[in-house]
Coordinates of C-alpha atoms and ligand atoms in Angstrom, one line a residue:
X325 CA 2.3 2.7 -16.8
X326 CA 1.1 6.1 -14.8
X327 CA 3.2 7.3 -12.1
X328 CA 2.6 10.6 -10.5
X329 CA 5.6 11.5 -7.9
X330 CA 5.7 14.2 -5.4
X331 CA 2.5 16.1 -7.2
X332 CA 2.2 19.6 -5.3
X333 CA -0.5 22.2 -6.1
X334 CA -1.2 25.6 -4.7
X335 CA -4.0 28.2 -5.1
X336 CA -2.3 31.3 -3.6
X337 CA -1.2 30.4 0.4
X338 CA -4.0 27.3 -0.1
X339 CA -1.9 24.2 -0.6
X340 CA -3.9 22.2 -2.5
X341 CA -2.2 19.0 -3.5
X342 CA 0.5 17.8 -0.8
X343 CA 2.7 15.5 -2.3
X344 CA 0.6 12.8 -4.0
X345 CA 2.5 9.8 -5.2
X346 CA 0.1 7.4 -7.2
X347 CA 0.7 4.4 -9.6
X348 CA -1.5 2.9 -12.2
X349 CA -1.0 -0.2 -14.1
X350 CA -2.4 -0.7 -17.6
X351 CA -5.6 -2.0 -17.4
X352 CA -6.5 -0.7 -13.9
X353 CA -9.9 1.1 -12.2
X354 CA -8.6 3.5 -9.5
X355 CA -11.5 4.9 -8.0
X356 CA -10.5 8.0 -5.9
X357 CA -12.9 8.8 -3.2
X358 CA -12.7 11.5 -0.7
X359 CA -14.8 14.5 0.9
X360 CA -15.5 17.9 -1.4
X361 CA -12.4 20.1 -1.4
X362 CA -10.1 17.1 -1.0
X363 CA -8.2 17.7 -4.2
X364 CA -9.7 15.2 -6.2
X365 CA -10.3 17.6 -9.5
X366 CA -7.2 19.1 -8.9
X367 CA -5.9 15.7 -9.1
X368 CA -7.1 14.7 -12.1
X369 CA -6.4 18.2 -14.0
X370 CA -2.7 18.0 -13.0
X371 CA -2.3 14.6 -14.5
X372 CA -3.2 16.2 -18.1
X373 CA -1.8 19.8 -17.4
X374 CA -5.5 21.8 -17.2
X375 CA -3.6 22.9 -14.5
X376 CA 0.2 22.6 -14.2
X377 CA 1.2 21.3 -10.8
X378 CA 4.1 23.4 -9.0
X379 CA 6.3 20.1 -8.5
X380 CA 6.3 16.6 -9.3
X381 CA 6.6 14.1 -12.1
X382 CA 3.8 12.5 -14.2
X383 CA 5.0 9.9 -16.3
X384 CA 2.0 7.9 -19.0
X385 CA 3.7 5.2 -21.0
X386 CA 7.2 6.0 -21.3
X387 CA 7.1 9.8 -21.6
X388 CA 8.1 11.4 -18.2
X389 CA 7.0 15.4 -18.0
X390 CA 8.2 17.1 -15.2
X391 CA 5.3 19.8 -14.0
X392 CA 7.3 22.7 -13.4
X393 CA 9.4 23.0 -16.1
X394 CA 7.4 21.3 -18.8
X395 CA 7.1 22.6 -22.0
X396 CA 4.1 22.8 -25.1
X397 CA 5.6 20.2 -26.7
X398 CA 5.5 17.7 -23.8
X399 CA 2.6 19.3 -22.7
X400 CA 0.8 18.2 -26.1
X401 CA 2.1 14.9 -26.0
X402 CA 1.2 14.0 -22.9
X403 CA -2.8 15.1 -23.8
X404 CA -2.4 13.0 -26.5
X405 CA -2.4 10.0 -24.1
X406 CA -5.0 10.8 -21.9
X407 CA -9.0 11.6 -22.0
X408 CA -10.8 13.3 -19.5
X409 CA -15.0 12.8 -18.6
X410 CA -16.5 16.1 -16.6
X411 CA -19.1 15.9 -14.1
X412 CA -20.7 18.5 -16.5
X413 CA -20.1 16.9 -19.8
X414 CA -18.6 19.8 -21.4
X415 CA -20.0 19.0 -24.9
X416 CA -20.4 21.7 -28.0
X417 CA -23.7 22.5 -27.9
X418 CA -23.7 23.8 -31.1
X419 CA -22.5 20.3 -32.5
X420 CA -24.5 17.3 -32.9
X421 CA -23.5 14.2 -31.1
X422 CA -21.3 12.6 -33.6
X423 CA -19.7 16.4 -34.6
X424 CA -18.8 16.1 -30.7
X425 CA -17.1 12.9 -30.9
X426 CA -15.6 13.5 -34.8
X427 CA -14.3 17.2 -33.1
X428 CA -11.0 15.7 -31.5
X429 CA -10.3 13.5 -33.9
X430 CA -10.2 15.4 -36.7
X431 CA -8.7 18.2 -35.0
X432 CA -6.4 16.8 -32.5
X433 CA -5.3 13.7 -34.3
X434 CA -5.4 15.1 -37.6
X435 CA -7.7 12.1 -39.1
X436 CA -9.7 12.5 -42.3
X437 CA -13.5 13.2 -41.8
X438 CA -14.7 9.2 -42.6
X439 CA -12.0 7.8 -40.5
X440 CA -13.4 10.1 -37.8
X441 CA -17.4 9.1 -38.5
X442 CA -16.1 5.6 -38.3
X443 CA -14.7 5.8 -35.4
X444 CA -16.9 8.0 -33.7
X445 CA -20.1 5.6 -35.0
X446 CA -17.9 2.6 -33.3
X447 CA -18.0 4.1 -29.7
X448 CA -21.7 5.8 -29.9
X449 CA -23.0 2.9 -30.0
X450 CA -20.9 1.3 -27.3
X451 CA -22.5 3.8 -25.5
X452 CA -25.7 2.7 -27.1
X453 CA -26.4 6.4 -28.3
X454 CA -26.7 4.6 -32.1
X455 CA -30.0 6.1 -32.4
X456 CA -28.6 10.1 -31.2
X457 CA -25.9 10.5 -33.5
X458 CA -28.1 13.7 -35.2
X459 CA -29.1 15.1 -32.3
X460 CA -28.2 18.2 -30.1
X461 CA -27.1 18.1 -26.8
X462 CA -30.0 20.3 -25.4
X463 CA -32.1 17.4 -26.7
X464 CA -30.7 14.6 -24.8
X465 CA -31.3 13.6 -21.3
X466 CA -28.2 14.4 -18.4
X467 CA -27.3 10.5 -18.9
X468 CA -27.1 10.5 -22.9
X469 CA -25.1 13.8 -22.2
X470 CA -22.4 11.9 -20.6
X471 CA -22.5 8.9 -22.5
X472 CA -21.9 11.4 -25.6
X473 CA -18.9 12.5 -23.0
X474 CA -17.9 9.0 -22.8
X475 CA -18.1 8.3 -26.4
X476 CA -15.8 11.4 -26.9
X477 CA -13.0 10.0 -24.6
X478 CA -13.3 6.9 -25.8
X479 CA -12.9 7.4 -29.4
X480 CA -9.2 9.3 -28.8
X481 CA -8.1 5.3 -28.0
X482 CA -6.3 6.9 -25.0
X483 CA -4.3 5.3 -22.5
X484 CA -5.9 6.6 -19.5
X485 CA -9.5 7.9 -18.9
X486 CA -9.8 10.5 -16.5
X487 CA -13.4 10.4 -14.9
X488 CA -14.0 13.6 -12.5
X489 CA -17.3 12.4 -11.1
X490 CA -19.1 11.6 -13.8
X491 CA -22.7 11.5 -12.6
X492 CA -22.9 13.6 -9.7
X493 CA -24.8 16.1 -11.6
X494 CA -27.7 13.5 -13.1
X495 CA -30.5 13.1 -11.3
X496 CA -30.3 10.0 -9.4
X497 CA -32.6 7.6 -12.1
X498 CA -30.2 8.5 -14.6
X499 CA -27.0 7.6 -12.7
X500 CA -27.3 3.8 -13.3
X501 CA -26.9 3.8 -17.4
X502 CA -23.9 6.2 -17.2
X503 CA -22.2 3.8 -14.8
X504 CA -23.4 0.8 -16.9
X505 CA -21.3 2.6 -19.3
X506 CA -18.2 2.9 -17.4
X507 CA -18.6 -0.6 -16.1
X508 CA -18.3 -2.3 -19.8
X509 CA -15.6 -0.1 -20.8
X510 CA -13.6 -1.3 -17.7
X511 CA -14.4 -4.7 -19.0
X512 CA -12.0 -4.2 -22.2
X513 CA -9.3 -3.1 -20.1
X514 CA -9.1 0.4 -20.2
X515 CA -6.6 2.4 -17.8
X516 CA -9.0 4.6 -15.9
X517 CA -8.8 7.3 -12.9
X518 CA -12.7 7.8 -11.5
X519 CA -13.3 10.3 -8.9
X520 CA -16.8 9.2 -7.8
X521 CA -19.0 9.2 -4.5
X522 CA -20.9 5.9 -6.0
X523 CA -19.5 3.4 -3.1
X524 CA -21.5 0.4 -4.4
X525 CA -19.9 1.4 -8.2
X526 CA -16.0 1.5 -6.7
X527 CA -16.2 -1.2 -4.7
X528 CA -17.5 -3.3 -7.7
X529 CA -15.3 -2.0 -10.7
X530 CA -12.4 -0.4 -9.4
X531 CA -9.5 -2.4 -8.4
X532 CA -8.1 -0.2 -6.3
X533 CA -9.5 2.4 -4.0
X534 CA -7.2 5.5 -3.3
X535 CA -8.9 8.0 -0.5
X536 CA -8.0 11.5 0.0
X537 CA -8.1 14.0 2.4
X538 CA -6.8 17.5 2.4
X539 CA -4.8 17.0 -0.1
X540 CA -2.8 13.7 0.6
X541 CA -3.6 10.3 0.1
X542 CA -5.2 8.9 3.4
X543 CA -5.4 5.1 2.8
X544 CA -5.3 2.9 -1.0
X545 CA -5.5 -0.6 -1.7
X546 CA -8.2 -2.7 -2.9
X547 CA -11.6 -2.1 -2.6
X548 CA -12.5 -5.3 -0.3
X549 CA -10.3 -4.1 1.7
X550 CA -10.6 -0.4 2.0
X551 CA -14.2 -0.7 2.5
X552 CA -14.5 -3.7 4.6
X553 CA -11.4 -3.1 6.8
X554 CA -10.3 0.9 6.5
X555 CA -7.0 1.5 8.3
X556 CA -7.1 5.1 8.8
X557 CA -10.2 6.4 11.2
X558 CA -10.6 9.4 8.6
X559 CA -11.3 6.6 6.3
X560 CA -14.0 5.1 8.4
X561 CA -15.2 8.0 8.9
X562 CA -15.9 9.2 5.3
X563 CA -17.0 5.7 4.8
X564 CA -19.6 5.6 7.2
X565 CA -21.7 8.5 5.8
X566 CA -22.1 6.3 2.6
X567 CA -22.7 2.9 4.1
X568 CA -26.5 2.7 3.2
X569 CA -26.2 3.0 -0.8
X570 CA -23.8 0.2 -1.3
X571 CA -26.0 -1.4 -3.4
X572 CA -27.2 0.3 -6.5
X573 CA -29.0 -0.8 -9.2
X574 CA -28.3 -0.7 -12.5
Ligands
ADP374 N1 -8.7 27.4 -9.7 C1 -8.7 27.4 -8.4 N2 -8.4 28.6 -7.8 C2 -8.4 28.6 -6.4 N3 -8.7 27.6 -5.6 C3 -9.1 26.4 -6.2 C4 -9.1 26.3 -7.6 N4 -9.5 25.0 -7.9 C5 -9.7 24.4 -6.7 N5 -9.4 25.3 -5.7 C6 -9.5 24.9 -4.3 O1 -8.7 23.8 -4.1 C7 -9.4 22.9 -3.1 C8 -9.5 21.5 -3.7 O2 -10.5 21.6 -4.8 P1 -10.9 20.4 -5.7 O3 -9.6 19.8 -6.3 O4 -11.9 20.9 -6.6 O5 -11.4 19.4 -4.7 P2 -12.5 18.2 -4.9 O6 -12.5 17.9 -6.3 O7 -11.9 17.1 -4.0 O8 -13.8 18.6 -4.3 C9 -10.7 23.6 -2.7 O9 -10.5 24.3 -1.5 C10 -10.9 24.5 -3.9 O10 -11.6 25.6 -3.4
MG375 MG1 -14.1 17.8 -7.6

């Protein structure tokens, strides 16, 4: 239902993004792993044009855009399909928690103000954030931060939710509700792209593994196997520096 083909990105004589072919079924956790400067965000923000890619094809549920000659209009309508988490939340400050999540809906999808409280209601307390809905995001810890985030993404019903390492900046005791979160939204069978150093948290939820390296996708396939049997020695490699937090606790 996701296909990226032939996805190449450069910053100035820095080729970013090498050529990355990638396909997502409905329903499926891709975790993408790989070191810092890999390409991972720039990944992610080609698939929903925050940047637009210099070649390649992304397709989401029947509409095909090509990156370098899109226009608005297929620009806007490919948006409308996707959601994206940041690893620094990116709320309004200035709007409460549910004015955060009501925001796109009323604005983006044009829905009425009570549609958008119900809706927005529905997926706080997914989240479990029932008892936030009034408050700013300066009062809320890193982890209700994110699960406001969450919330957001969630409520656009998308077909794909882009996570770009969505709690590497909480402190570590706060890391387990946020991917608590994620976990139970997998659950329902929402499409979902997580960029995410949490080993233990990929190998459990994803269903596929995809690891990059300089800008190309070293080794993919599914998480028992990428982690207990990595092809590639760059793989192994990477791997190795994360073997003792497997196991987290949430
Ligand atoms: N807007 C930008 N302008 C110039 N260089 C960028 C920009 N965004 C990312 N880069 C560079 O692209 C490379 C990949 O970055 P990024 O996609 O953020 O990697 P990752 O998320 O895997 O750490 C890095 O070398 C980074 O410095
Ligand atoms: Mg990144």
């Amino acid at each position: 239902m996701i296909t990226l083909s032939n996805i190449h990105k450069s910053f100035g004589p820095q080729e970013v993004l090498k050529g990355i072919d990638l396909t997502v079924d409905q329903g499926d956790v891709v975790a993408i792993l790989g070191p810092s400067g890999s390409g991972k965000t720039t990944l992610l923000r080609c698939v929903n044009f925050l940047e637009r890619a210099d070649e390649g094809q992304v397709q989401i549920s029947g509409l095909t855009v090509d990156c370098k000659h899109a226009r608005k209009h297929d620009i806007v309508q490919l948006r409308r399909k996707t959601a994206m988490v940041f690893q620094h939340y990116n709320l309004f400050k200035h709007k409460t928690v549910l004015e955060n999540v009501t925001e796109g809906l009323i604005i983006a999808q044009k829905r009425s103000k009570a549609d958008a409280r119900t809706r927005a209601l529905h997926v706080l307390e997914q989240v479990g954030l029932s008892d936030k809905i009034n408050a700013y995001p300066s009062m809320l810890s890193g982890g209700q931060q994110q699960r406001v985030g969450i919330a957001r993404a969630l409520a656009l019903n998308p077909e794909v939710i882009l996570f770009d390492e969505p709690t590497s900046a909480l402190d570590p005791e706060l890391v387990g509700e946020v991917l608590a979160v994620i976990r139970n939204i997998a659950r329902e069978g929402i499409t979902m792209i997580v960029v995410t150093h949490e080993m233990g948290f990929a190998r459990e939820v994803a269903n596929r593994v995809v690891f990059m390296d300089g800008g190309s996708v070293v080794e993919e396939g599914a998480p028992e196997e990428v982690f207990s049997r990595p092809q590639q020695e760059r793989t192994r490699q990477f791997l190795s520096r994360y073997s003792s937090d497997w196991s987290y606790v949430i």
